[in-house]
Coordinates of C-alpha atoms and ligand atoms in Angstrom, one line a residue:
M1 CA -0.2 0.1 0.0
L2 CA 1.3 3.5 -0.6
E3 CA 0.5 6.6 1.3
S4 CA 0.9 10.0 0.2
P5 CA 4.2 11.6 1.3
N6 CA 2.3 13.7 4.0
A7 CA 0.2 11.0 5.5
S8 CA 1.3 9.1 8.8
L9 CA 4.2 7.1 8.2
H10 CA 2.8 4.7 10.7
V11 CA 1.0 1.5 9.3
D12 CA -0.2 -1.5 11.5
H13 CA -1.5 -4.6 10.5
A14 CA -5.3 -5.1 10.2
A15 CA -7.1 -6.3 13.7
S16 CA -6.2 -9.1 15.2
S17 CA -8.2 -12.3 15.2
P18 CA -7.4 -15.5 17.5
L19 CA -7.5 -19.0 16.6
T20 CA -7.8 -22.1 18.6
A21 CA -6.5 -25.5 17.6
R22 CA -8.0 -28.7 18.9
R23 CA -7.1 -32.5 18.9
A24 CA -8.8 -34.3 16.0
G25 CA -8.5 -37.2 14.1
A26 CA -5.2 -38.1 12.0
L27 CA -4.4 -35.7 9.2
K28 CA -4.7 -36.9 5.7
G29 CA -4.4 -36.3 2.1
R30 CA -2.1 -34.1 -0.2
A31 CA -1.4 -30.1 0.0
R32 CA 0.6 -27.9 -1.8
V33 CA 1.7 -24.8 0.2
P34 CA 1.8 -21.6 -1.3
G35 CA 5.1 -20.3 -3.5
D36 CA 8.4 -19.6 -2.0
K37 CA 8.7 -16.3 0.0
S38 CA 12.4 -15.5 -0.8
I39 CA 11.9 -16.4 -4.5
S40 CA 8.7 -14.3 -4.7
H41 CA 10.1 -11.1 -3.5
R42 CA 13.3 -11.7 -5.9
A43 CA 11.2 -12.5 -8.9
L44 CA 9.4 -9.1 -8.5
I45 CA 12.5 -7.1 -7.7
F46 CA 14.7 -9.0 -10.5
G47 CA 11.8 -8.7 -12.8
A48 CA 11.8 -4.8 -12.0
L49 CA 15.7 -4.3 -12.8
T50 CA 15.2 -6.2 -16.1
V51 CA 14.3 -4.4 -19.4
G52 CA 11.3 -6.2 -21.1
E53 CA 8.8 -8.5 -19.8
T54 CA 9.7 -11.3 -17.0
R55 CA 6.7 -13.8 -16.5
I56 CA 6.2 -15.1 -12.9
S57 CA 4.2 -18.4 -12.1
G58 CA 3.5 -19.8 -8.8
L59 CA 4.1 -16.3 -6.7
L60 CA 3.1 -16.3 -3.4
E61 CA 0.3 -13.7 -3.0
G62 CA 1.1 -13.2 0.8
E63 CA 0.8 -9.7 2.2
D64 CA 4.7 -9.4 2.4
V65 CA 5.1 -10.0 -1.3
I66 CA 2.3 -7.7 -2.3
N67 CA 4.0 -5.0 -0.7
T68 CA 7.0 -5.8 -2.6
A69 CA 5.1 -5.5 -5.9
N70 CA 3.7 -2.2 -4.6
A71 CA 6.8 -1.1 -3.9
M72 CA 8.3 -1.9 -7.5
R73 CA 5.3 -0.2 -8.9
A74 CA 5.8 2.7 -7.0
L75 CA 9.6 2.9 -8.3
G76 CA 8.3 2.7 -11.8
A77 CA 7.8 -0.9 -13.2
R78 CA 4.7 -2.0 -14.6
V79 CA 3.5 -5.1 -12.4
E80 CA 0.4 -6.7 -13.7
R81 CA -1.4 -10.0 -12.2
T82 CA -2.7 -12.2 -15.1
G83 CA -4.1 -15.3 -12.9
E84 CA -4.0 -17.1 -10.1
G85 CA -0.1 -16.8 -9.1
A86 CA 0.8 -15.6 -12.5
W87 CA 2.5 -12.2 -12.8
R88 CA 4.3 -10.1 -15.2
V89 CA 6.8 -7.2 -14.6
F90 CA 8.0 -4.9 -17.4
G91 CA 11.1 -3.8 -15.5
V92 CA 13.1 -0.4 -16.0
G93 CA 16.5 -1.8 -16.1
V94 CA 19.5 -1.5 -13.6
G95 CA 19.7 1.9 -12.2
G96 CA 16.3 2.9 -13.6
F97 CA 14.1 3.5 -10.7
R98 CA 12.4 6.7 -10.4
A99 CA 11.8 8.3 -7.3
P100 CA 8.5 7.1 -5.7
D101 CA 5.7 9.7 -4.8
G102 CA 5.0 8.3 -1.5
V103 CA 6.3 6.0 1.4
L104 CA 7.1 2.5 0.4
D105 CA 5.4 0.4 2.9
F106 CA 6.7 -2.9 3.4
G107 CA 4.4 -4.0 5.9
N108 CA 5.8 -6.9 8.1
S109 CA 8.4 -7.8 5.6
G110 CA 12.0 -7.6 6.7
T111 CA 13.2 -9.4 3.1
G112 CA 11.2 -7.0 1.0
C113 CA 12.2 -4.0 2.9
R114 CA 16.0 -4.6 2.9
L115 CA 16.2 -6.1 -0.4
V116 CA 14.7 -2.9 -1.9
M117 CA 17.1 -0.8 0.1
G118 CA 19.9 -2.7 -1.8
A119 CA 18.1 -1.9 -5.1
V120 CA 17.3 1.6 -4.5
G121 CA 20.7 2.0 -2.8
G122 CA 22.5 1.9 -6.2
C123 CA 20.0 4.3 -8.0
P124 CA 20.3 8.2 -8.0
I125 CA 17.0 8.7 -6.1
S126 CA 15.5 9.0 -2.8
A127 CA 13.1 7.0 -1.1
T128 CA 11.2 6.5 2.2
F129 CA 10.7 2.8 3.8
D130 CA 8.5 2.1 6.2
G131 CA 7.0 -1.0 7.8
D132 CA 4.6 -2.0 10.7
A133 CA 5.2 -1.7 14.3
S134 CA 7.2 -5.3 14.1
L135 CA 9.3 -4.0 11.2
R136 CA 9.8 -0.7 12.8
R137 CA 11.8 -2.7 15.9
R138 CA 14.2 -4.4 13.3
P139 CA 17.8 -3.5 12.8
M140 CA 18.5 -1.7 9.6
Q141 CA 21.9 -0.4 10.3
R142 CA 23.1 -3.7 9.3
I143 CA 22.1 -2.9 5.8
L144 CA 22.8 1.3 5.9
E145 CA 26.4 0.2 6.8
P146 CA 27.0 -1.5 3.9
L147 CA 25.2 0.8 1.5
A148 CA 27.0 3.6 2.6
R149 CA 30.2 2.2 1.6
I150 CA 28.6 2.1 -1.7
G151 CA 27.6 5.7 -1.7
A152 CA 24.2 5.8 -0.5
R153 CA 23.1 7.5 2.8
A154 CA 20.1 7.6 5.1
A155 CA 19.1 11.2 4.7
S156 CA 16.8 10.4 8.0
A157 CA 16.1 7.4 10.0
G158 CA 14.4 6.3 13.5
D159 CA 16.3 5.9 16.5
G160 CA 18.9 3.5 16.2
G161 CA 18.8 3.7 12.4
R162 CA 15.3 2.0 12.4
L163 CA 12.3 2.5 10.1
P164 CA 11.0 5.1 8.8
I165 CA 13.9 5.7 6.8
T166 CA 14.6 8.0 3.7
L167 CA 17.4 6.6 1.6
A168 CA 19.4 8.6 -0.6
G169 CA 20.9 6.3 -3.3
A170 CA 24.3 6.6 -4.7
R171 CA 25.0 9.1 -7.8
D172 CA 28.2 6.9 -8.6
P173 CA 28.0 3.6 -7.0
I174 CA 31.3 2.4 -5.4
P175 CA 31.9 -1.3 -6.0
I176 CA 33.0 -2.9 -2.7
V177 CA 34.0 -6.0 -1.0
Y178 CA 32.1 -6.6 2.0
R179 CA 32.2 -9.4 4.8
T180 CA 28.7 -9.7 6.4
P181 CA 29.1 -9.6 10.1
V182 CA 26.5 -12.3 10.5
P183 CA 25.1 -14.9 8.3
S184 CA 22.2 -13.1 6.5
A185 CA 20.9 -13.6 3.1
Q186 CA 19.2 -10.4 3.2
I187 CA 22.5 -8.1 4.0
K188 CA 24.0 -10.4 1.1
S189 CA 21.5 -9.7 -1.2
A190 CA 21.3 -5.9 -0.6
V191 CA 25.0 -5.5 -1.2
L192 CA 24.5 -7.3 -4.4
L193 CA 21.6 -5.6 -5.8
A194 CA 23.4 -2.1 -5.0
G195 CA 26.4 -3.6 -6.7
L196 CA 24.3 -4.3 -9.9
A197 CA 24.8 -0.7 -10.6
A198 CA 28.2 0.0 -9.7
P199 CA 31.0 -0.2 -12.0
G200 CA 33.5 -3.1 -11.8
E201 CA 32.9 -6.2 -9.3
T202 CA 31.2 -6.2 -6.1
T203 CA 31.9 -8.9 -3.5
V204 CA 30.2 -10.4 -0.3
I205 CA 32.0 -12.7 1.9
E206 CA 30.0 -14.9 4.5
S207 CA 31.4 -17.1 7.0
E208 CA 28.5 -19.3 6.9
A209 CA 26.6 -19.6 3.4
S210 CA 23.2 -18.3 3.9
R211 CA 20.1 -18.8 1.1
D212 CA 21.6 -18.6 -2.1
H213 CA 18.2 -17.5 -4.4
T214 CA 19.7 -14.1 -5.0
E215 CA 22.6 -15.7 -6.7
R216 CA 20.7 -18.2 -8.7
L217 CA 18.5 -15.6 -10.1
L218 CA 21.3 -13.3 -10.9
K219 CA 22.7 -16.1 -13.1
H220 CA 19.1 -16.7 -14.5
F221 CA 18.7 -13.1 -15.7
G222 CA 22.1 -13.1 -17.3
A223 CA 24.5 -11.5 -14.9
E224 CA 27.7 -12.7 -14.3
V225 CA 28.4 -14.1 -10.8
R226 CA 31.3 -15.9 -9.7
L227 CA 31.1 -18.3 -6.3
E228 CA 33.9 -19.5 -4.2
A229 CA 34.1 -21.4 -1.0
E230 CA 35.2 -19.3 2.0
G231 CA 36.5 -21.4 4.9
A232 CA 34.6 -24.6 6.3
H233 CA 31.0 -23.2 5.4
G234 CA 31.4 -20.0 4.2
R235 CA 31.0 -18.4 0.2
K236 CA 32.7 -15.5 -1.4
I237 CA 30.3 -14.1 -4.2
T238 CA 31.1 -11.9 -6.7
V239 CA 28.9 -10.2 -9.3
R240 CA 29.9 -7.8 -12.2
G241 CA 28.1 -4.5 -12.2
E242 CA 26.6 -2.0 -14.8
V243 CA 25.1 -5.3 -16.4
E244 CA 21.9 -5.2 -18.4
L245 CA 19.3 -7.9 -17.0
G246 CA 17.5 -9.7 -19.7
P247 CA 14.1 -11.1 -18.6
A248 CA 13.6 -14.8 -17.9
P249 CA 10.6 -16.4 -16.4
V250 CA 10.5 -17.4 -12.9
V251 CA 8.9 -20.6 -11.7
V252 CA 8.2 -20.5 -7.8
P253 CA 8.2 -23.8 -6.1
A254 CA 6.2 -24.4 -2.8
D255 CA 7.9 -22.8 0.1
P256 CA 9.8 -25.1 2.4
S257 CA 9.6 -22.7 5.3
S258 CA 5.7 -23.1 4.7
A259 CA 5.8 -26.5 4.2
A260 CA 7.4 -27.0 7.6
F261 CA 4.1 -26.4 9.4
P262 CA 2.0 -29.5 7.8
M263 CA 5.2 -31.4 7.8
V264 CA 5.5 -31.1 11.6
A265 CA 1.9 -31.3 12.4
A266 CA 1.8 -34.9 10.3
L267 CA 4.7 -36.2 12.6
I268 CA 3.1 -35.4 16.1
V269 CA -0.6 -36.2 15.5
P270 CA -0.9 -40.1 15.7
G271 CA -2.0 -42.0 12.6
S272 CA -1.2 -39.0 10.4
E273 CA 0.2 -39.8 6.3
V274 CA 0.1 -36.5 4.3
I275 CA 2.1 -35.7 1.1
L276 CA 3.4 -32.1 0.4
T277 CA 3.9 -31.2 -3.3
D278 CA 6.6 -29.4 -5.3
V279 CA 8.6 -28.3 -2.1
M280 CA 11.9 -26.7 -2.8
T281 CA 14.8 -28.9 -1.7
N282 CA 17.5 -26.3 -1.9
P283 CA 20.2 -27.7 0.4
L284 CA 20.6 -24.0 1.9
R285 CA 16.7 -24.5 3.0
T286 CA 16.4 -28.1 4.1
G287 CA 18.1 -27.9 7.5
L288 CA 14.7 -28.7 9.2
I289 CA 14.1 -32.0 6.8
L290 CA 17.6 -33.1 7.9
T291 CA 16.9 -32.3 11.6
L292 CA 13.7 -34.1 11.7
R293 CA 14.8 -37.4 10.1
E294 CA 17.8 -37.3 12.8
M295 CA 15.0 -37.0 15.4
G296 CA 13.4 -40.2 13.9
A297 CA 11.0 -39.0 11.4
E298 CA 9.4 -40.7 8.6
I299 CA 10.2 -38.1 6.1
E300 CA 10.2 -40.0 2.4
T301 CA 11.3 -37.9 -0.7
L302 CA 9.4 -38.5 -3.8
D303 CA 10.2 -37.5 -7.2
L304 CA 13.0 -35.2 -6.8
R305 CA 13.3 -33.0 -10.1
S306 CA 14.6 -29.5 -11.0
A307 CA 12.5 -26.3 -12.2
G308 CA 13.3 -22.8 -12.9
G309 CA 16.8 -23.4 -11.5
E310 CA 16.0 -25.0 -8.4
E311 CA 15.4 -28.4 -7.3
L312 CA 12.1 -29.5 -5.8
A313 CA 10.3 -32.9 -4.6
D314 CA 7.1 -34.3 -2.9
F315 CA 7.8 -35.5 0.6
R316 CA 5.6 -38.6 2.1
V317 CA 5.4 -37.4 6.2
R318 CA 4.0 -40.1 8.4
A319 CA 3.5 -39.8 12.2
S320 CA 6.7 -40.7 14.1
N321 CA 7.9 -41.2 17.4
L322 CA 10.5 -38.4 17.8
R323 CA 13.6 -38.4 20.1
G324 CA 15.7 -35.3 21.2
V325 CA 18.8 -34.2 19.1
D326 CA 21.4 -31.8 19.4
V327 CA 21.3 -29.4 16.3
P328 CA 24.6 -27.5 15.8
A329 CA 24.9 -23.8 15.3
A330 CA 26.4 -23.9 11.8
R331 CA 23.0 -25.6 10.6
A332 CA 21.3 -22.4 11.6
P333 CA 21.5 -20.6 8.4
S334 CA 19.8 -23.5 6.5
M335 CA 16.6 -23.5 9.0
I336 CA 16.8 -19.9 10.5
D337 CA 12.8 -19.9 10.2
E338 CA 12.0 -23.1 11.1
Y339 CA 13.2 -23.0 15.0
P340 CA 9.6 -22.5 16.1
V341 CA 8.2 -25.2 14.6
L342 CA 11.1 -27.5 15.4
A343 CA 10.7 -26.2 19.1
V344 CA 7.1 -27.8 18.8
A345 CA 8.3 -31.0 17.1
A346 CA 10.8 -31.2 20.0
S347 CA 8.3 -30.9 22.5
F348 CA 6.8 -34.1 21.5
A349 CA 9.9 -36.1 21.2
Q350 CA 11.1 -38.1 24.1
G351 CA 14.4 -36.5 25.3
T352 CA 16.2 -33.3 25.1
T353 CA 16.5 -31.3 21.9
V354 CA 19.2 -28.5 21.9
M355 CA 19.3 -25.9 19.4
R356 CA 22.3 -23.7 19.5
G357 CA 23.3 -20.6 18.2
L358 CA 20.3 -18.5 17.9
K359 CA 21.3 -15.2 18.5
E360 CA 19.5 -14.2 15.2
L361 CA 16.2 -15.1 16.2
R362 CA 15.7 -12.0 18.6
V363 CA 15.7 -9.8 15.5
K364 CA 13.2 -11.6 13.4
E365 CA 9.4 -10.6 13.0
S366 CA 9.7 -10.9 16.9
D367 CA 12.3 -11.8 19.4
R368 CA 11.5 -15.7 18.8
L369 CA 13.9 -17.1 21.3
S370 CA 11.4 -15.4 23.9
A371 CA 8.5 -16.3 22.2
V372 CA 8.7 -19.8 21.7
A373 CA 9.8 -20.3 25.3
D374 CA 6.9 -18.3 26.6
G375 CA 4.5 -20.2 24.2
L376 CA 5.8 -23.6 25.1
K377 CA 5.8 -22.9 29.2
A378 CA 2.5 -21.7 28.5
N379 CA 1.6 -24.9 27.4
G380 CA 3.3 -27.2 30.1
V381 CA 6.8 -28.0 28.1
E382 CA 9.8 -27.4 29.9
V383 CA 12.3 -25.0 28.0
D384 CA 15.4 -23.2 28.8
I385 CA 17.2 -20.5 27.1
Q386 CA 21.1 -20.5 27.9
G387 CA 22.8 -18.0 25.9
D388 CA 21.9 -18.3 22.7
D389 CA 20.8 -21.6 22.8
L390 CA 17.2 -23.0 23.1
I391 CA 16.7 -26.4 25.0
V392 CA 13.5 -28.2 25.3
H393 CA 12.9 -31.3 27.5
G394 CA 10.7 -33.2 25.3
K395 CA 8.4 -35.6 26.9
G396 CA 6.6 -37.0 23.8
L397 CA 3.5 -34.7 24.6
A398 CA 2.4 -31.1 25.6
R399 CA -0.4 -30.0 27.9
G400 CA -1.6 -27.3 26.0
D401 CA -4.3 -25.0 27.3
G402 CA -2.2 -21.9 27.1
G403 CA -2.4 -18.7 25.4
V404 CA 0.1 -17.9 23.3
A405 CA 1.1 -14.1 22.3
T406 CA 2.2 -14.2 18.4
H407 CA 4.0 -10.6 18.8
M408 CA 3.1 -10.0 15.1
D409 CA 4.7 -12.9 13.8
H410 CA 3.1 -15.3 11.6
R411 CA 5.5 -18.1 12.2
I412 CA 4.8 -18.1 16.0
A413 CA 1.1 -18.1 15.2
M414 CA 1.7 -21.3 12.9
A415 CA 3.7 -23.2 15.1
F416 CA 1.5 -22.9 18.2
L417 CA -1.5 -24.0 16.3
V418 CA 0.4 -26.9 15.2
M419 CA 0.9 -27.6 18.9
G420 CA -2.6 -27.6 19.6
L421 CA -3.7 -30.2 16.9
S422 CA -1.9 -32.8 19.3
S423 CA -1.6 -31.4 22.6
E424 CA -3.8 -32.4 25.4
K425 CA -5.7 -29.4 25.8
P426 CA -6.5 -26.8 22.7
V427 CA -3.8 -24.2 22.1
R428 CA -5.2 -20.4 21.6
V429 CA -3.1 -18.2 19.6
D430 CA -4.1 -14.4 20.1
D431 CA -3.6 -13.3 16.3
A432 CA -4.2 -15.7 13.1
A433 CA -4.5 -12.7 11.0
I434 CA -0.7 -12.1 10.7
I435 CA -0.3 -15.3 9.1
A436 CA -1.6 -13.8 5.8
T437 CA 1.8 -12.2 5.5
S438 CA 3.5 -15.4 4.5
F439 CA 0.9 -18.5 4.2
P440 CA -2.5 -16.9 3.2
G441 CA -4.8 -20.0 3.4
F442 CA -3.0 -22.0 6.3
P443 CA -6.0 -22.6 8.2
S444 CA -8.4 -23.8 5.1
L445 CA -5.2 -26.1 4.1
M446 CA -4.8 -27.4 7.4
R447 CA -8.6 -28.1 7.9
A448 CA -8.8 -29.8 4.4
L449 CA -6.1 -32.4 5.9
G450 CA -8.4 -32.7 8.8
A451 CA -7.3 -30.2 11.4
D452 CA -9.6 -28.6 13.8
L453 CA -9.0 -24.8 13.9
S454 CA -11.5 -22.4 15.0
Ligands
S3P1 C1 15.3 -14.3 3.7 C2 16.1 -14.4 4.7 C3 16.4 -14.5 6.2 C4 14.9 -15.3 6.5 C5 13.6 -14.3 5.8 C6 14.0 -14.3 4.3 C7 15.4 -13.9 2.6 O1 16.8 -13.5 7.1 O2 15.1 -15.1 7.9 O3 12.6 -14.9 6.3 O4 14.5 -14.2 2.0 O5 17.0 -13.4 2.3 P1 18.5 -13.2 7.1 O6 18.8 -13.4 5.8 O7 18.3 -12.1 7.5 O8 18.9 -14.4 8.2

């Protein structure tokens, strides 16, 4: 949604709506969760930076992505919806954005906001970025700092460099070599997108590899990208700037971070058997599946295939007896969004699950470490936070009967609704409306599998 420059910058999500999950019978059937959120944002942004027409199919039509589509329109691209999940973008080319008339409102989405800051950072225009109360609390300095080296500057910002921010993009962008202070695909992508407009090579070095959809799409749209190993788990990514991107169709696979919810539900509701189709299996996104399998989960890979530069598969998931495991910190980037639902799975496991190195969870849509621990305690699960580690003492069950505060966080809402499908007593979350940011149709998809959500 765009607002006039003089309107209030503060935009909050629509009224909250509570939802309760109860135990019912086994979950059965096939389901395709919506398109991948990371790829959907990027498909729109790359389409807007391309000269010509980009066709996208399977786009996630959640609020976060719609906000990115609106931002691309405000920056000069033509963006049209031609059918369910089918979109066309007529781009303006690298460096071709025009100054928007109003504020760019990214709602709840850190990804949309930070990636577009990168793309704007390489253009000689000013734009004001804002979001909802959750996004206004999240750190933006991590994006402003590398963009300043490229030549962009924050003409104004909220306390601590937070939103709302007016960013003045670089007139003459400087190619840089940047080592990310935390493994974050959002920081990496912002630098690479700004670097597209700079002469010569822009390099990002990360000590732990984060999701690589930006790199894959850069290649897909014809940019020159070089990948090198960095230490044991890291990567060095180099892109040559001042390129002209050529349009390429994007097919968006189902989002593994959304599939995580029905997947864990099927594992913990006795007698369940569910098939989840078209799920992206990019190895930088599948840490949860690896971990669940270590816990004893029966997750069968069916029909592994490639489409549009990513691998995907169907998964058959059967209710399983889970056991506690130790999840190493090095695995965190490949499952960073999946810890809330993993903590739920860990509650229904026998034994202790230790999830290490979760500092970044404190700066997601909510402080997820606290939100998860509070929600588990409220529902009778024993849990500790030690430093940046989350420790869940699984007893094979959860009492339920606790109210859960979602803190404007879609994944907290979905994780605890999954818990309520198997806990002894129901679980009520205070706001299910926020789920529409990433997974519109979550309640109806779950009900179609047999879940009791009302
Ligand atoms: C995303 C990167 C992750 C993730 C977010 C989507 C992306 O954030 O939590 O939901 O699409 O680049 P960080 O890279 O900041 O960890």
